[in-house]
Structure formats: structure tokens, C-alpha cells
Short mmCIF file of C-alpha atoms in Angstrom, two decimals:
data_model
loop_
_atom_site.label_atom_id
_atom_site.label_comp_id
_atom_site.label_asym_id
_atom_site.label_seq_id
_atom_site.Cartn_x
_atom_site.Cartn_y
_atom_site.Cartn_z
CA MET A 1 22.86 -63.70 -60.63
CA GLU A 2 19.31 -63.16 -60.41
CA SER A 3 17.51 -62.13 -57.20
CA ARG A 4 14.07 -63.20 -56.00
CA SER A 5 12.61 -59.92 -56.97
CA ASP A 6 13.77 -59.79 -60.66
CA LEU A 7 11.01 -60.32 -63.25
CA THR A 8 11.07 -63.84 -64.87
CA ASP A 9 11.02 -64.17 -68.73
CA ALA A 10 7.25 -64.60 -69.02
CA GLN A 11 6.59 -61.74 -66.74
CA TRP A 12 8.95 -59.45 -68.85
CA GLU A 13 7.32 -60.64 -72.11
CA ARG A 14 4.09 -59.37 -70.61
CA LEU A 15 5.65 -55.97 -69.67
CA VAL A 16 7.99 -55.05 -72.24
CA PRO A 17 5.60 -53.90 -75.28
CA LEU A 18 4.04 -51.55 -72.64
CA LEU A 19 7.18 -49.64 -71.48
CA PRO A 20 8.04 -46.00 -72.86
CA VAL A 21 10.29 -45.77 -75.47
CA SER A 22 13.06 -42.90 -75.87
CA ASN A 23 12.46 -40.22 -78.29
CA GLY A 24 16.08 -40.31 -79.06
CA ARG A 25 16.72 -36.66 -78.21
CA CYS A 26 18.25 -37.38 -74.86
CA GLY A 27 20.65 -40.01 -75.43
CA ARG A 28 19.68 -43.89 -75.10
CA TRP A 29 18.01 -45.13 -71.92
CA ARG A 30 19.95 -47.95 -69.64
CA ASP A 31 18.33 -51.00 -70.38
CA HIS A 32 14.58 -51.21 -68.93
CA ARG A 33 15.09 -54.49 -67.73
CA GLN A 34 18.06 -53.93 -65.54
CA VAL A 35 16.74 -50.90 -64.08
CA VAL A 36 13.09 -52.27 -63.52
CA ASN A 37 14.42 -55.17 -61.69
CA GLY A 38 16.73 -52.68 -59.74
CA VAL A 39 13.73 -50.66 -58.82
CA LEU A 40 11.95 -54.12 -57.66
CA TYR A 41 15.04 -55.27 -55.75
CA ARG A 42 14.73 -51.80 -53.65
CA ILE A 43 11.05 -52.06 -53.02
CA ARG A 44 11.16 -55.74 -51.84
CA THR A 45 14.05 -55.33 -49.39
CA GLY A 46 13.74 -51.60 -48.58
CA VAL A 47 17.62 -50.98 -48.62
CA GLN A 48 18.84 -47.42 -49.59
CA TRP A 49 19.45 -46.75 -53.07
CA ARG A 50 23.11 -46.33 -52.51
CA ASP A 51 22.98 -49.84 -51.52
CA LEU A 52 21.64 -51.35 -54.70
CA PRO A 53 23.93 -54.28 -56.00
CA GLU A 54 26.28 -53.18 -58.92
CA ARG A 55 24.28 -55.61 -61.29
CA TYR A 56 21.53 -52.95 -61.51
CA GLY A 57 23.71 -50.33 -62.76
CA PRO A 58 24.40 -46.85 -61.14
CA TRP A 59 22.08 -46.25 -58.27
CA LYS A 60 21.20 -42.89 -59.47
CA THR A 61 20.13 -44.12 -62.68
CA VAL A 62 17.75 -46.52 -61.25
CA HIS A 63 16.40 -43.90 -58.56
CA GLU A 64 15.71 -41.24 -61.12
CA ARG A 65 13.74 -43.74 -63.38
CA HIS A 66 11.62 -44.92 -60.52
CA ARG A 67 11.00 -41.08 -59.65
CA ARG A 68 10.22 -39.89 -63.04
CA TRP A 69 8.00 -42.82 -63.34
CA SER A 70 6.18 -41.98 -60.46
CA VAL A 71 5.59 -38.47 -61.31
CA ASP A 72 4.63 -38.98 -65.05
CA GLY A 73 2.22 -42.01 -64.15
CA THR A 74 3.98 -44.41 -65.77
CA TRP A 75 3.71 -46.95 -63.15
CA GLU A 76 -0.04 -46.63 -62.85
CA MET A 77 0.03 -46.84 -66.56
CA LEU A 78 1.67 -50.09 -66.52
CA LEU A 79 -0.91 -51.35 -63.83
CA ARG A 80 -3.88 -50.10 -65.71
CA ARG A 81 -2.77 -51.91 -68.69
CA ILE A 82 -1.88 -55.24 -67.05
CA GLN A 83 -5.40 -55.17 -65.47
CA ALA A 84 -6.83 -54.47 -68.97
CA GLU A 85 -5.19 -57.83 -70.23
CA THR A 86 -6.53 -59.81 -67.36
CA ASP A 87 -9.93 -58.27 -67.42
CA ALA A 88 -10.01 -59.31 -71.55
CA ALA A 89 -9.32 -62.59 -70.38
CA GLY A 90 -12.25 -62.97 -67.73
CA GLU A 91 -9.86 -63.18 -64.93
CA ILE A 92 -10.80 -60.62 -62.78
CA ASP A 93 -13.23 -60.99 -60.06
CA TRP A 94 -15.31 -57.92 -59.65
CA ASP A 95 -16.88 -58.58 -56.30
CA VAL A 96 -14.86 -55.95 -54.77
CA SER A 97 -13.48 -55.03 -51.34
CA VAL A 98 -12.41 -51.68 -49.77
CA ASP A 99 -10.05 -50.88 -46.86
CA SER A 100 -7.15 -49.08 -45.37
CA THR A 101 -3.91 -49.90 -43.69
CA SER A 102 -1.52 -47.45 -41.75
CA VAL A 103 2.29 -47.64 -42.62
CA ARG A 104 4.71 -46.52 -40.10
CA ALA A 105 7.09 -43.89 -41.69
CA HIS A 106 10.77 -44.37 -41.12
CA HIS A 107 12.72 -41.20 -40.05
CA HIS A 108 14.26 -40.75 -43.44
CA ALA A 109 10.91 -40.22 -45.09
CA ALA A 110 11.00 -36.86 -42.99
CA GLY A 111 12.59 -33.37 -44.06
CA ALA A 112 11.44 -33.18 -47.56
CA ARG A 113 12.32 -29.47 -48.54
CA HIS A 114 9.33 -27.10 -49.26
CA ALA A 115 9.99 -26.90 -52.67
CA PRO A 116 6.97 -25.89 -55.35
CA ALA A 117 4.47 -28.65 -55.66
CA ILE A 118 5.05 -31.86 -57.83
CA LEU A 119 1.54 -33.48 -58.56
CA GLN A 120 0.04 -36.80 -59.47
CA ARG A 121 -3.08 -38.93 -59.26
CA GLY A 122 -3.92 -40.61 -56.02
CA LEU A 123 -2.21 -38.58 -53.34
CA CYS A 124 -4.53 -36.51 -51.19
CA PRO A 125 -3.05 -32.93 -51.03
CA ASP A 126 -2.72 -31.16 -47.75
CA GLY A 127 -5.34 -28.46 -47.45
CA GLN A 128 -8.10 -30.69 -49.07
CA SER A 129 -11.34 -31.69 -47.60
CA ARG A 130 -10.90 -34.98 -46.52
CA SER A 131 -14.36 -35.76 -47.67
CA ASP A 132 -13.73 -34.51 -51.17
CA SER A 133 -12.79 -36.59 -53.92
CA VAL A 134 -8.76 -36.52 -55.31
CA GLY A 135 -8.43 -34.34 -58.38
CA THR A 136 -8.48 -35.93 -61.65
CA ASP A 137 -4.82 -34.23 -62.59
CA ARG A 138 -2.21 -34.11 -60.03
CA PRO A 139 -1.95 -33.77 -56.07
CA GLY A 140 0.31 -31.76 -54.13
CA GLY A 141 3.95 -32.44 -52.71
CA GLY A 142 6.32 -30.10 -51.12
CA GLY A 143 3.64 -28.51 -48.57
CA GLY A 144 5.14 -30.02 -45.41
CA ALA A 145 4.41 -33.54 -43.76
CA GLY A 146 0.46 -33.17 -44.62
CA GLY A 147 1.53 -32.28 -48.28
CA GLU A 148 3.61 -35.34 -48.55
CA ALA A 149 0.83 -37.75 -47.16
CA LEU A 150 2.72 -37.89 -43.46
CA GLY A 151 0.54 -37.40 -40.46
CA ARG A 152 0.30 -37.96 -36.59
CA SER A 153 -2.01 -41.01 -35.42
CA ARG A 154 -1.88 -43.46 -32.72
CA GLY A 155 0.76 -45.48 -34.57
CA GLY A 156 3.01 -42.32 -34.67
CA PHE A 157 4.26 -40.77 -37.91
CA THR A 158 2.29 -42.64 -40.43
CA THR A 159 0.89 -42.54 -44.03
CA LYS A 160 -2.20 -44.50 -44.87
CA ILE A 161 -2.91 -46.59 -47.89
CA HIS A 162 -6.63 -46.53 -48.99
CA LEU A 163 -7.22 -49.48 -51.51
CA SER A 164 -9.68 -51.70 -53.17
CA ALA A 165 -8.98 -55.37 -54.31
CA ASP A 166 -10.85 -57.82 -56.81
CA GLY A 167 -11.83 -61.18 -55.28
CA ARG A 168 -8.64 -62.51 -56.19
CA CYS A 169 -6.51 -60.19 -53.85
CA ARG A 170 -4.99 -58.10 -56.28
CA VAL A 171 -5.46 -54.13 -55.80
CA LEU A 172 -7.53 -52.41 -58.43
CA SER A 173 -7.17 -48.76 -57.17
CA LEU A 174 -4.82 -46.88 -54.49
CA VAL A 175 -4.97 -43.63 -52.46
CA ILE A 176 -2.51 -42.31 -50.14
CA THR A 177 -3.28 -39.90 -47.10
CA PRO A 178 -1.72 -38.84 -43.90
CA GLY A 179 -2.08 -41.15 -41.22
CA GLN A 180 -4.91 -39.55 -39.23
CA TYR A 181 -7.21 -39.44 -42.03
CA ALA A 182 -10.43 -41.54 -41.54
CA ASP A 183 -11.26 -44.64 -43.76
CA CYS A 184 -14.73 -43.42 -44.75
CA THR A 185 -13.77 -39.99 -45.87
CA GLN A 186 -11.62 -41.51 -48.96
CA PHE A 187 -14.17 -44.02 -50.07
CA GLU A 188 -15.32 -42.26 -52.96
CA SER A 189 -11.91 -41.36 -54.01
CA VAL A 190 -10.91 -44.99 -54.07
CA MET A 191 -13.92 -46.00 -55.92
CA ASP A 192 -13.59 -43.36 -58.45
CA ARG A 193 -9.94 -44.50 -59.31
CA ILE A 194 -11.29 -48.17 -60.35
CA ARG A 195 -10.95 -47.86 -64.09
CA VAL A 196 -9.55 -50.80 -65.98
CA PRO A 197 -9.33 -49.92 -69.65
CA ARG A 198 -10.77 -52.17 -72.71
CA LEU A 199 -8.33 -53.71 -74.84
CA THR A 200 -10.82 -53.01 -77.74
CA CYS A 201 -12.85 -50.03 -78.23
CA GLY A 202 -15.15 -48.93 -75.53
CA ARG A 203 -15.31 -46.89 -72.22
CA PRO A 204 -13.19 -48.41 -69.27
CA ARG A 205 -14.88 -50.55 -66.55
CA THR A 206 -15.44 -48.39 -63.64
CA LYS A 207 -18.45 -50.22 -61.77
CA PRO A 208 -18.06 -53.67 -59.86
CA ASP A 209 -20.31 -56.29 -59.31
CA SER A 210 -20.57 -55.36 -55.72
CA VAL A 211 -18.50 -53.88 -52.97
CA SER A 212 -18.07 -54.94 -49.40
CA ALA A 213 -16.45 -53.01 -46.65
CA ASP A 214 -16.30 -52.95 -42.71
CA LYS A 215 -18.22 -50.96 -40.42
CA GLY A 216 -15.92 -48.14 -40.55
CA TYR A 217 -17.57 -47.17 -43.88
CA SER A 218 -21.18 -47.30 -42.46
CA ASN A 219 -22.53 -43.94 -43.37
CA ARG A 220 -25.28 -42.44 -45.01
CA ARG A 221 -23.00 -40.50 -47.60
CA THR A 222 -21.23 -43.94 -48.51
CA ARG A 223 -24.71 -46.02 -49.06
CA ARG A 224 -25.99 -43.19 -50.88
CA TYR A 225 -22.89 -42.83 -53.36
CA LEU A 226 -23.29 -46.62 -53.77
CA ARG A 227 -27.15 -46.42 -54.47
CA ARG A 228 -26.70 -43.79 -57.04
CA ARG A 229 -24.31 -45.85 -58.81
CA GLY A 230 -26.49 -48.88 -58.65
CA ILE A 231 -23.61 -50.79 -56.86
CA ARG A 232 -25.04 -53.72 -54.72
CA HIS A 233 -22.95 -53.53 -51.39
CA VAL A 234 -22.31 -55.35 -47.90
CA ILE A 235 -21.29 -53.01 -45.24
CA PRO A 236 -22.08 -53.88 -41.45
CA GLU A 237 -24.42 -51.33 -39.48
CA LYS A 238 -22.58 -49.68 -36.33
CA ALA A 239 -24.68 -50.68 -33.15
CA ASP A 240 -25.25 -47.03 -32.26
CA GLN A 241 -26.82 -46.57 -35.78
CA ALA A 242 -28.91 -49.42 -35.54
CA ALA A 243 -30.23 -48.45 -32.18
CA ASN A 244 -30.85 -44.77 -33.27
CA ARG A 245 -32.66 -46.11 -36.37
CA VAL A 246 -34.95 -48.29 -34.03
CA ARG A 247 -35.44 -45.73 -31.25
CA ARG A 248 -36.98 -43.31 -34.26
CA GLY A 249 -39.49 -46.14 -35.16
CA SER A 250 -40.85 -45.73 -38.85
CA ALA A 251 -39.27 -42.55 -39.26
CA GLY A 252 -35.73 -44.24 -38.95
CA GLY A 253 -36.51 -46.52 -42.12
CA ARG A 254 -35.59 -49.86 -42.90
CA PRO A 255 -32.49 -51.69 -41.66
CA PRO A 256 -29.83 -51.54 -44.59
CA GLY A 257 -29.61 -54.99 -46.55
CA PHE A 258 -27.16 -57.36 -45.43
CA ASP A 259 -25.56 -60.61 -47.02
CA ARG A 260 -23.62 -62.63 -44.59
CA ASP A 261 -22.28 -65.00 -46.88
CA ARG A 262 -20.81 -62.14 -49.15
CA CYS A 263 -19.50 -60.37 -45.98
CA LYS A 264 -17.19 -63.31 -45.17
CA LYS A 265 -15.32 -62.69 -48.53
CA ARG A 266 -14.25 -59.40 -47.13
CA ASN A 267 -10.94 -61.02 -46.11
CA THR A 268 -9.64 -60.55 -49.79
CA VAL A 269 -8.65 -56.91 -49.26
CA GLU A 270 -7.05 -57.90 -46.25
CA ARG A 271 -4.85 -60.62 -47.94
CA ALA A 272 -4.24 -58.02 -50.51
CA ILE A 273 -2.80 -55.67 -48.07
CA ASN A 274 -0.66 -58.66 -46.68
CA ARG A 275 0.73 -59.13 -50.10
CA LEU A 276 1.84 -55.50 -50.43
CA LYS A 277 3.16 -55.56 -47.35
CA THR A 278 5.57 -58.21 -48.23
CA PHE A 279 7.50 -55.41 -49.93
CA ARG A 280 9.62 -53.74 -47.27
CA ALA A 281 9.53 -50.56 -48.90
CA VAL A 282 5.97 -50.57 -48.84
CA ALA A 283 5.38 -51.75 -45.16
CA THR A 284 7.78 -49.16 -43.90
CA ARG A 285 7.68 -45.98 -45.62
CA PHE A 286 11.45 -44.55 -46.69
CA ASP A 287 10.61 -42.13 -49.47
CA LYS A 288 10.52 -38.28 -48.48
CA ARG A 289 7.98 -37.70 -51.22
CA GLY A 290 4.51 -38.45 -50.94
CA TYR A 291 4.29 -39.21 -55.27
CA VAL A 292 7.32 -41.30 -54.85
CA TYR A 293 5.84 -43.39 -52.39
CA LEU A 294 2.67 -43.73 -54.39
CA GLY A 295 4.77 -45.00 -57.27
CA THR A 296 6.63 -47.60 -54.72
CA VAL A 297 3.10 -48.99 -53.80
CA THR A 298 1.93 -48.96 -57.40
CA ALA A 299 4.96 -50.83 -58.52
CA ALA A 300 4.33 -53.44 -55.63
CA ALA A 301 0.96 -54.01 -56.93
CA LEU A 302 1.92 -54.51 -60.57
CA VAL A 303 4.43 -57.00 -59.66
CA ILE A 304 1.44 -58.94 -57.83
CA TRP A 305 -0.78 -58.85 -60.95
CA LEU A 306 2.12 -59.81 -62.95
CA ARG A 307 2.71 -62.91 -60.42
CA SER A 308 -0.52 -63.82 -60.37
#
């Protein structure tokens, strides 16, 4: 009996050549397809790991595979490779939009032990400057709620997902932070994580054709970053910023360029967020560890790419 979350034969054929292979020294792995489908079932439904249907095998095996692939970057690697195949076929719209969304943390997400840090890219560690880019190696965990990307905001105990999406509503890059972090502080981190490899030789593509974002990203640092990289952008100017510029006269400089038609396409990132939140384990955070939740969101984004 198949579930709606199970990969089709065509999707599996795309994914199977990219999966890691056992080295044979630690015994044989349980069938990848069975375990991956078990992970995707849990992400779609949000059930507890112990409640996985028996057809996916032992729940501990499924959970441990997901945890391992989250910490060693396997989910991220699979997402990058699928993006590379899609880009090679010319099917990525490089008019990129950036935004964030808050996710309410279930009470099961609390209580992670203060163990030594387990690190992975894409998670903003506690204690790091909120305006600094995420490190290129691994982010912290086990440092209390902040170290696990949990924080207090107006929505309560939340995690925030910062992401960029291509023009076809698919996630290009992800960063997660505690819920109280402002959107603009993670803009550079999100942009720096856009990295689509080439199937042939050559450097990965990191520069989109254009970027659009809402007023929350309207500040000098963001515009200066985009100008330095030579990226066209559409970010509406805040009313107080416009009034201050006018008040200063010629010293205030020229108003930033604004393409109204391009700005209307910014809803692509909102639709990408809606797609992600159809997965219940993404829309509500149940994972205690930040790196595991990041793996959950990355696996959901991978499925969206496979289905598109």
C-alpha cells in the first residue's frame, strides 16, 4: 500500500544515483527507498516517529537515517544535485525572491539536552552577531533554546525560516534562526547560500538575474551588498526612509530604482512558503534539534523540486 508522500518511480530514478553507498564495513543499510519514503511520510503528516506505519521498517532506523543525513549534509547535497540537473536543462527562473516565515514550535521541540554542539550549515548559532553571515562549516546546537534556533516572538515559541525562491516557486537556499531575528539581518546569509553546481566543469552559479524583496529588507546595507555583486534588485522604499531622503534635499541622494511590474512577481516566494507548509512537520516544528529541523525543511524542499 503506497502513501501520497511516497516517491514515484520516475522521481526515484532521478534520486537513486545520488544517494550515498555503504562502505560495507558497518553492515548493509536498509533499503534506501523504504527509509526515504518513511522520512517523507513523517514530514508530510507530522506523526511521531514511533507511529510510522510498519511498511517503512523500524522507526528507529528511519529516524536515525534522517538524523544522520541532516547532520552530515546529505539532504542538502541531494537538493543541490537536483537543482544542478534542473539548471542544466534550463528550467530555473533566476528572477529570485527573498522572504521569511515564522513557524510555531510544538512543546515537543523543547528540552534538548545541553550536549556538545553538533554543527551544520544553514543554522544561525546562538551568540553569533545577527548581522553576520552564517559560517561555512557548521552551526551550533545544544546551547539552549537559542542554540537550537528557538526563540520568543509575538507568535510565541517560534523558529524562523529565511529562504530564497526561484521564479517557479522552488526553494533555492535556506537559513533557520530563532523566531525573533529580523528578516534583513539574514539577507546576506540567504543570498550567499544560493549555490547551484554545474553538471559539467565550472564554478557553481551563485548570482541570480535579479532579486526582489519586501520593505523589511529596505536598508543601506542590503542595497550596498546587491550593488557590490552587480545584482539588479526591486525593494520598495519605506515611507520614513523616503521622507528622510526628501528632507535632506540633494544630500539625501536619488531614490532607489523601482520596477513595479517586477515587484508584482514577488508572490513567488510566498507561494514557495505555502508549498513548504503543506508538510506538517515543516508548518509546526516538532524536532528538538535545530539541525534536524533544518534537514526536515531541506527534505521537503527536495520533494518539491522532484515533483516540479
